[in-house]
Amino acid sequence: MLFVPQQGRLILRTEMGQIEASPTEIIVVPRGVKFAADFPDGPSRGYICENYGQPLTLPDLGPIGANGLANPRDFLYPVAWYEDYDGPCEVVAKFGGQLWRADYNHSPLNVVAWHGNYAPYKYDLKRFNTINTVSFDHPDPSIFTVLTSPSWPRGTANVEFVIFPPRWTVALDTFRPPWYHRNVMSEFMGLIYGVYDGKESFEGGGFMPGGASLHNCMAGHGPDTASFEKATNADLKPHHIDNALAFMFESRYVMRPTKFAMETKALQKDYYKCWQGLSKRFRA
Ligand SMILES: [Fe+2]
């Protein structure tokens, strides 16, 4: 399970140790590890991805070589820790797609020591070594992959965690925001802070920190009208994107919104209008 705090700190007390994460940090808890969540800053917000496939791992770097993107040295594991607590404790487990509960008379977070590498960990997204073009055009966005759960067919993933962090954009003769596209992978996108360069000024809220967008398999998408106009007329000097941290959960599977997601007041039913101002640009 992948936790992406967006507002307020998250403290996970797990069977194997405690981990604290602030926004810009993530926590991964392997399947089956019990945990409790605390929010020391009060009401908090974030994103959670439940991975049913292979454990999340670093992507193959290919010609990038030994170093780059998320480096192994930056993943932090907790030291052993346990709770000596006798008293009522409700334990909830997910099994077969259902949630089950049980009453314990002690804390289950009572593992006094552990060894091996099946353990929760944290990673600071500010440590991501971003790679991008220094000439023209867009490399495949897979260069932004932090963690992947690989699957068949090769090149797709059960789920991938991808970030769009602060970085230089220097591409010449290129429309620099994300291009207009549709693809096999389904894309759930979130914004941890700042303004995403593909959705800059959509009236009525747009893509705000803490919000989310979903473009399922083969749903066409791209920058909104304002972002398109701005990028089309921009002077292509080196530009540093310094106030934005967006991310994607990308999957080869179609994502189905829950009933809650479809009925919440936060749903933007007029989202499609962000592209309505785009005009035909064919030459006569
Ligand atoms: Fe996309």
CSV table of C-alpha atoms and ligand atoms in Angstrom, one decimal:
chain,number,residue,atom,x,y,z
A,1,MET,CA,0.0,0.0,0.0
A,2,LEU,CA,1.4,3.4,-1.1
A,3,PHE,CA,0.7,6.5,1.0
A,4,VAL,CA,1.1,10.0,-0.5
A,5,PRO,CA,0.5,12.6,2.2
A,6,GLN,CA,-0.7,15.9,0.7
A,7,GLN,CA,-1.7,18.0,3.8
A,8,GLY,CA,-0.4,17.3,7.3
A,9,ARG,CA,2.0,14.7,8.5
A,10,LEU,CA,1.3,11.0,8.6
A,11,ILE,CA,2.7,8.7,11.2
A,12,LEU,CA,2.4,5.0,10.6
A,13,ARG,CA,3.0,2.7,13.5
A,14,THR,CA,3.7,-0.6,11.9
A,15,GLU,CA,4.6,-4.1,13.2
A,16,MET,CA,8.2,-3.3,12.1
A,17,GLY,CA,8.7,0.2,13.2
A,18,GLN,CA,7.4,3.7,13.0
A,19,ILE,CA,7.6,5.9,10.0
A,20,GLU,CA,6.7,9.6,9.8
A,21,ALA,CA,6.1,11.3,6.4
A,22,SER,CA,5.4,14.9,5.5
A,23,PRO,CA,3.9,16.1,2.2
A,24,THR,CA,6.6,15.4,-0.5
A,25,GLU,CA,7.4,12.1,1.3
A,26,ILE,CA,5.8,8.7,0.6
A,27,ILE,CA,5.4,5.5,2.6
A,28,VAL,CA,5.1,2.0,1.2
A,29,VAL,CA,3.7,-0.8,3.4
A,30,PRO,CA,4.0,-4.3,2.0
A,31,ARG,CA,0.9,-6.5,1.9
A,32,GLY,CA,0.1,-8.1,5.3
A,33,VAL,CA,2.0,-5.8,7.6
A,34,LYS,CA,-0.3,-4.4,10.3
A,35,PHE,CA,-0.2,-0.7,10.9
A,36,ALA,CA,-2.0,2.2,12.7
A,37,ALA,CA,-2.2,5.7,11.3
A,38,ASP,CA,-1.8,8.9,13.3
A,39,PHE,CA,-2.3,12.5,12.1
A,40,PRO,CA,-0.4,14.8,14.5
A,41,ASP,CA,-1.4,17.9,12.6
A,42,GLY,CA,-5.1,17.3,12.9
A,43,PRO,CA,-7.3,17.0,9.8
A,44,SER,CA,-5.1,15.7,7.0
A,45,ARG,CA,-5.3,14.7,3.4
A,46,GLY,CA,-3.5,12.5,1.0
A,47,TYR,CA,-3.7,9.7,-1.6
A,48,ILE,CA,-3.5,5.9,-1.1
A,49,CYS,CA,-2.8,3.3,-3.8
A,50,GLU,CA,-3.5,-0.3,-3.0
A,51,ASN,CA,-1.3,-2.5,-5.2
A,52,TYR,CA,-2.6,-6.0,-6.0
A,53,GLY,CA,0.3,-7.0,-8.3
A,54,GLN,CA,4.0,-7.6,-7.9
A,55,PRO,CA,5.7,-5.6,-5.0
A,56,LEU,CA,6.6,-2.1,-6.0
A,57,THR,CA,10.2,-1.8,-7.1
A,58,LEU,CA,12.6,0.6,-8.8
A,59,PRO,CA,12.2,0.6,-12.6
A,60,ASP,CA,14.9,-0.7,-15.0
A,61,LEU,CA,17.2,2.2,-15.8
A,62,GLY,CA,18.3,0.9,-19.2
A,63,PRO,CA,20.8,3.3,-20.9
A,64,ILE,CA,20.5,5.7,-17.9
A,65,GLY,CA,22.9,3.2,-16.2
A,66,ALA,CA,23.5,2.8,-12.5
A,67,ASN,CA,22.2,6.1,-11.1
A,68,GLY,CA,19.3,8.3,-11.7
A,69,LEU,CA,15.6,8.7,-10.9
A,70,ALA,CA,14.9,7.3,-7.4
A,71,ASN,CA,18.2,6.1,-6.0
A,72,PRO,CA,18.3,3.1,-3.7
A,73,ARG,CA,20.3,5.0,-1.1
A,74,ASP,CA,17.4,7.3,-0.4
A,75,PHE,CA,14.9,4.7,0.7
A,76,LEU,CA,14.7,4.6,4.5
A,77,TYR,CA,13.6,1.7,6.6
A,78,PRO,CA,12.5,1.8,10.3
A,79,VAL,CA,14.4,0.3,13.2
A,80,ALA,CA,12.5,-2.4,15.2
A,81,TRP,CA,10.0,-1.0,17.7
A,82,TYR,CA,7.0,-2.4,19.5
A,83,GLU,CA,4.0,-1.4,21.7
A,84,ASP,CA,3.7,-3.1,25.1
A,85,TYR,CA,0.0,-2.3,25.4
A,86,ASP,CA,-2.8,-4.3,27.1
A,87,GLY,CA,-6.3,-3.1,26.5
A,88,PRO,CA,-9.0,-3.0,23.9
A,89,CYS,CA,-7.8,-2.8,20.3
A,90,GLU,CA,-9.8,-3.1,17.1
A,91,VAL,CA,-8.0,-4.7,14.2
A,92,VAL,CA,-9.3,-4.4,10.7
A,93,ALA,CA,-8.1,-6.6,7.8
A,94,LYS,CA,-9.0,-6.7,4.2
A,95,PHE,CA,-9.5,-10.2,2.8
A,96,GLY,CA,-11.2,-11.3,-0.4
A,97,GLY,CA,-12.2,-7.7,-1.1
A,98,GLN,CA,-14.1,-7.4,2.2
A,99,LEU,CA,-13.1,-5.6,5.4
A,100,TRP,CA,-13.1,-7.8,8.5
A,101,ARG,CA,-12.8,-6.6,12.1
A,102,ALA,CA,-11.7,-8.3,15.4
A,103,ASP,CA,-11.3,-7.2,19.0
A,104,TYR,CA,-7.9,-7.8,20.5
A,105,ASN,CA,-7.0,-7.3,24.2
A,106,HIS,CA,-3.5,-6.1,23.3
A,107,SER,CA,-1.7,-4.2,20.5
A,108,PRO,CA,-0.8,-6.4,17.5
A,109,LEU,CA,2.2,-4.1,16.9
A,110,ASN,CA,4.3,-6.3,19.2
A,111,VAL,CA,7.1,-7.5,16.9
A,112,VAL,CA,10.3,-6.9,18.9
A,113,ALA,CA,12.8,-7.5,16.1
A,114,TRP,CA,12.9,-8.4,12.5
A,115,HIS,CA,15.4,-9.1,9.6
A,116,GLY,CA,15.1,-9.4,5.9
A,117,ASN,CA,13.8,-6.9,3.3
A,118,TYR,CA,10.1,-7.3,3.4
A,119,ALA,CA,9.5,-4.2,5.3
A,120,PRO,CA,7.8,-0.8,5.1
A,121,TYR,CA,9.9,2.1,3.9
A,122,LYS,CA,9.7,5.8,3.1
A,123,TYR,CA,11.1,8.0,0.4
A,124,ASP,CA,11.4,11.8,0.0
A,125,LEU,CA,10.3,12.8,-3.5
A,126,LYS,CA,12.7,15.8,-3.2
A,127,ARG,CA,15.5,13.3,-3.6
A,128,PHE,CA,14.3,12.2,-7.1
A,129,ASN,CA,17.0,12.8,-9.7
A,130,THR,CA,14.9,14.0,-12.6
A,131,ILE,CA,16.0,13.2,-16.2
A,132,ASN,CA,14.6,15.0,-19.3
A,133,THR,CA,15.5,16.2,-22.7
A,134,VAL,CA,18.3,18.7,-23.3
A,135,SER,CA,17.6,19.0,-27.0
A,136,PHE,CA,14.0,18.8,-28.3
A,137,ASP,CA,10.7,16.9,-28.1
A,138,HIS,CA,9.4,14.8,-25.1
A,139,PRO,CA,11.0,11.6,-24.0
A,140,ASP,CA,8.5,9.0,-22.8
A,141,PRO,CA,7.0,10.0,-19.5
A,142,SER,CA,8.3,6.8,-18.0
A,143,ILE,CA,11.5,8.8,-17.2
A,144,PHE,CA,9.4,10.2,-14.2
A,145,THR,CA,8.8,6.7,-12.7
A,146,VAL,CA,9.6,6.5,-9.0
A,147,LEU,CA,8.3,2.9,-8.4
A,148,THR,CA,6.7,0.3,-10.5
A,149,SER,CA,4.8,-2.9,-10.1
A,150,PRO,CA,5.7,-4.6,-13.4
A,151,SER,CA,3.2,-6.8,-15.3
A,152,TRP,CA,2.6,-8.4,-18.7
A,153,PRO,CA,2.7,-7.2,-21.5
A,154,ARG,CA,6.3,-5.8,-21.1
A,155,GLY,CA,6.2,-2.0,-21.0
A,156,THR,CA,2.9,-1.8,-19.1
A,157,ALA,CA,2.5,-2.0,-15.4
A,158,ASN,CA,0.1,-3.2,-12.8
A,159,VAL,CA,0.6,0.2,-11.4
A,160,GLU,CA,3.3,2.8,-11.6
A,161,PHE,CA,4.0,5.8,-9.3
A,162,VAL,CA,5.2,8.7,-11.4
A,163,ILE,CA,6.0,12.3,-10.3
A,164,PHE,CA,6.4,15.6,-12.1
A,165,PRO,CA,8.7,17.4,-9.8
A,166,PRO,CA,10.4,20.8,-9.9
A,167,ARG,CA,12.8,20.8,-12.9
A,168,TRP,CA,14.3,22.7,-15.8
A,169,THR,CA,12.5,22.6,-19.1
A,170,VAL,CA,14.8,23.5,-22.0
A,171,ALA,CA,13.4,21.8,-25.1
A,172,LEU,CA,13.8,23.8,-28.3
A,173,ASP,CA,11.2,24.0,-31.1
A,174,THR,CA,8.9,22.0,-28.8
A,175,PHE,CA,5.5,22.5,-27.2
A,176,ARG,CA,6.8,21.9,-23.7
A,177,PRO,CA,3.7,20.9,-21.6
A,178,PRO,CA,2.5,17.3,-21.8
A,179,TRP,CA,1.3,16.6,-25.3
A,180,TYR,CA,-2.2,15.7,-26.3
A,181,HIS,CA,-2.5,12.0,-26.2
A,182,ARG,CA,-4.5,8.9,-25.4
A,183,ASN,CA,-2.9,5.7,-24.3
A,184,VAL,CA,-3.3,2.1,-23.1
A,185,MET,CA,-2.5,2.9,-19.5
A,186,SER,CA,-5.1,4.6,-17.3
A,187,GLU,CA,-3.9,7.7,-15.5
A,188,PHE,CA,-5.0,8.8,-12.0
A,189,MET,CA,-3.3,12.1,-11.3
A,190,GLY,CA,-2.9,14.1,-8.1
A,191,LEU,CA,-1.3,17.4,-7.1
A,192,ILE,CA,0.7,17.6,-3.8
A,193,TYR,CA,1.4,21.4,-4.2
A,194,GLY,CA,1.6,24.2,-6.7
A,195,VAL,CA,0.3,24.6,-10.2
A,196,TYR,CA,0.6,21.8,-12.8
A,197,ASP,CA,1.9,23.1,-16.1
A,198,GLY,CA,-0.9,21.3,-18.1
A,199,LYS,CA,-3.8,22.7,-16.1
A,200,GLU,CA,-2.9,26.3,-15.2
A,201,SER,CA,-6.0,28.3,-15.0
A,202,PHE,CA,-9.2,26.5,-15.7
A,203,GLU,CA,-12.1,28.6,-14.3
A,204,GLY,CA,-14.1,27.0,-11.6
A,205,GLY,CA,-11.3,25.4,-9.7
A,206,GLY,CA,-9.2,23.5,-12.2
A,207,PHE,CA,-6.6,21.1,-10.9
A,208,MET,CA,-6.0,22.1,-7.3
A,209,PRO,CA,-3.6,20.6,-4.7
A,210,GLY,CA,-5.4,17.7,-3.1
A,211,GLY,CA,-7.6,17.2,-6.1
A,212,ALA,CA,-7.4,14.4,-8.6
A,213,SER,CA,-8.1,13.7,-12.3
A,214,LEU,CA,-8.8,10.4,-14.0
A,215,HIS,CA,-8.1,9.6,-17.7
A,216,ASN,CA,-8.9,6.0,-18.3
A,217,CYS,CA,-7.5,3.8,-21.0
A,218,MET,CA,-7.8,5.6,-24.4
A,219,ALA,CA,-9.5,8.7,-23.1
A,220,GLY,CA,-7.9,11.6,-24.9
A,221,HIS,CA,-6.5,14.4,-22.8
A,222,GLY,CA,-3.9,17.2,-22.6
A,223,PRO,CA,-3.3,20.7,-21.5
A,224,ASP,CA,-6.3,23.1,-21.0
A,225,THR,CA,-6.9,26.0,-23.3
A,226,ALA,CA,-5.0,28.6,-21.2
A,227,SER,CA,-2.0,26.3,-20.8
A,228,PHE,CA,-2.0,25.6,-24.5
A,229,GLU,CA,-2.1,29.3,-25.4
A,230,LYS,CA,0.6,30.2,-22.9
A,231,ALA,CA,3.0,27.4,-24.1
A,232,THR,CA,2.3,28.1,-27.8
A,233,ASN,CA,3.3,31.7,-27.4
A,234,ALA,CA,6.1,31.2,-24.9
A,235,ASP,CA,9.7,32.4,-25.6
A,236,LEU,CA,11.6,29.1,-25.4
A,237,LYS,CA,14.2,30.1,-22.9
A,238,PRO,CA,15.3,27.7,-20.2
A,239,HIS,CA,12.6,27.7,-17.6
A,240,HIS,CA,12.6,26.3,-14.1
A,241,ILE,CA,9.3,24.8,-12.9
A,242,ASP,CA,9.8,25.4,-9.3
A,243,ASN,CA,6.3,25.5,-7.7
A,244,ALA,CA,4.6,22.2,-8.5
A,245,LEU,CA,4.7,18.5,-7.5
A,246,ALA,CA,2.2,16.4,-9.3
A,247,PHE,CA,2.1,12.6,-9.5
A,248,MET,CA,0.3,9.8,-11.3
A,249,PHE,CA,-0.9,6.3,-10.4
A,250,GLU,CA,-0.7,4.8,-13.8
A,251,SER,CA,-2.1,1.3,-14.5
A,252,ARG,CA,-2.8,-1.1,-17.4
A,253,TYR,CA,-6.2,-1.7,-15.8
A,254,VAL,CA,-9.3,0.5,-16.1
A,255,MET,CA,-10.0,2.4,-12.9
A,256,ARG,CA,-13.6,2.5,-11.7
A,257,PRO,CA,-14.6,5.4,-9.6
A,258,THR,CA,-16.6,4.5,-6.5
A,259,LYS,CA,-20.1,5.6,-5.8
A,260,PHE,CA,-18.7,8.2,-3.4
A,261,ALA,CA,-16.4,9.6,-6.1
A,262,MET,CA,-19.3,10.0,-8.5
A,263,GLU,CA,-21.6,11.6,-6.0
A,264,THR,CA,-19.3,13.9,-4.1
A,265,LYS,CA,-19.8,17.6,-4.5
A,266,ALA,CA,-16.1,17.8,-5.3
A,267,LEU,CA,-16.8,16.1,-8.7
A,268,GLN,CA,-16.2,18.6,-11.6
A,269,LYS,CA,-18.9,17.6,-14.0
A,270,ASP,CA,-17.8,20.4,-16.4
A,271,TYR,CA,-14.2,19.3,-16.5
A,272,TYR,CA,-14.4,18.7,-20.3
A,273,LYS,CA,-14.9,22.5,-20.7
A,274,CYS,CA,-11.2,23.0,-20.0
A,275,TRP,CA,-10.6,22.0,-23.7
A,276,GLN,CA,-13.6,23.8,-25.2
A,277,GLY,CA,-11.6,26.9,-26.1
A,278,LEU,CA,-9.2,25.0,-28.3
A,279,SER,CA,-9.6,26.0,-31.9
A,280,LYS,CA,-8.8,24.2,-35.1
A,281,ARG,CA,-5.4,25.2,-36.4
A,282,PHE,CA,-5.3,23.5,-39.8
A,283,ARG,CA,-3.9,25.7,-42.6
A,284,ALA,CA,-6.2,26.4,-45.5
B,1,FE,FE,-1.7,11.3,-19.9
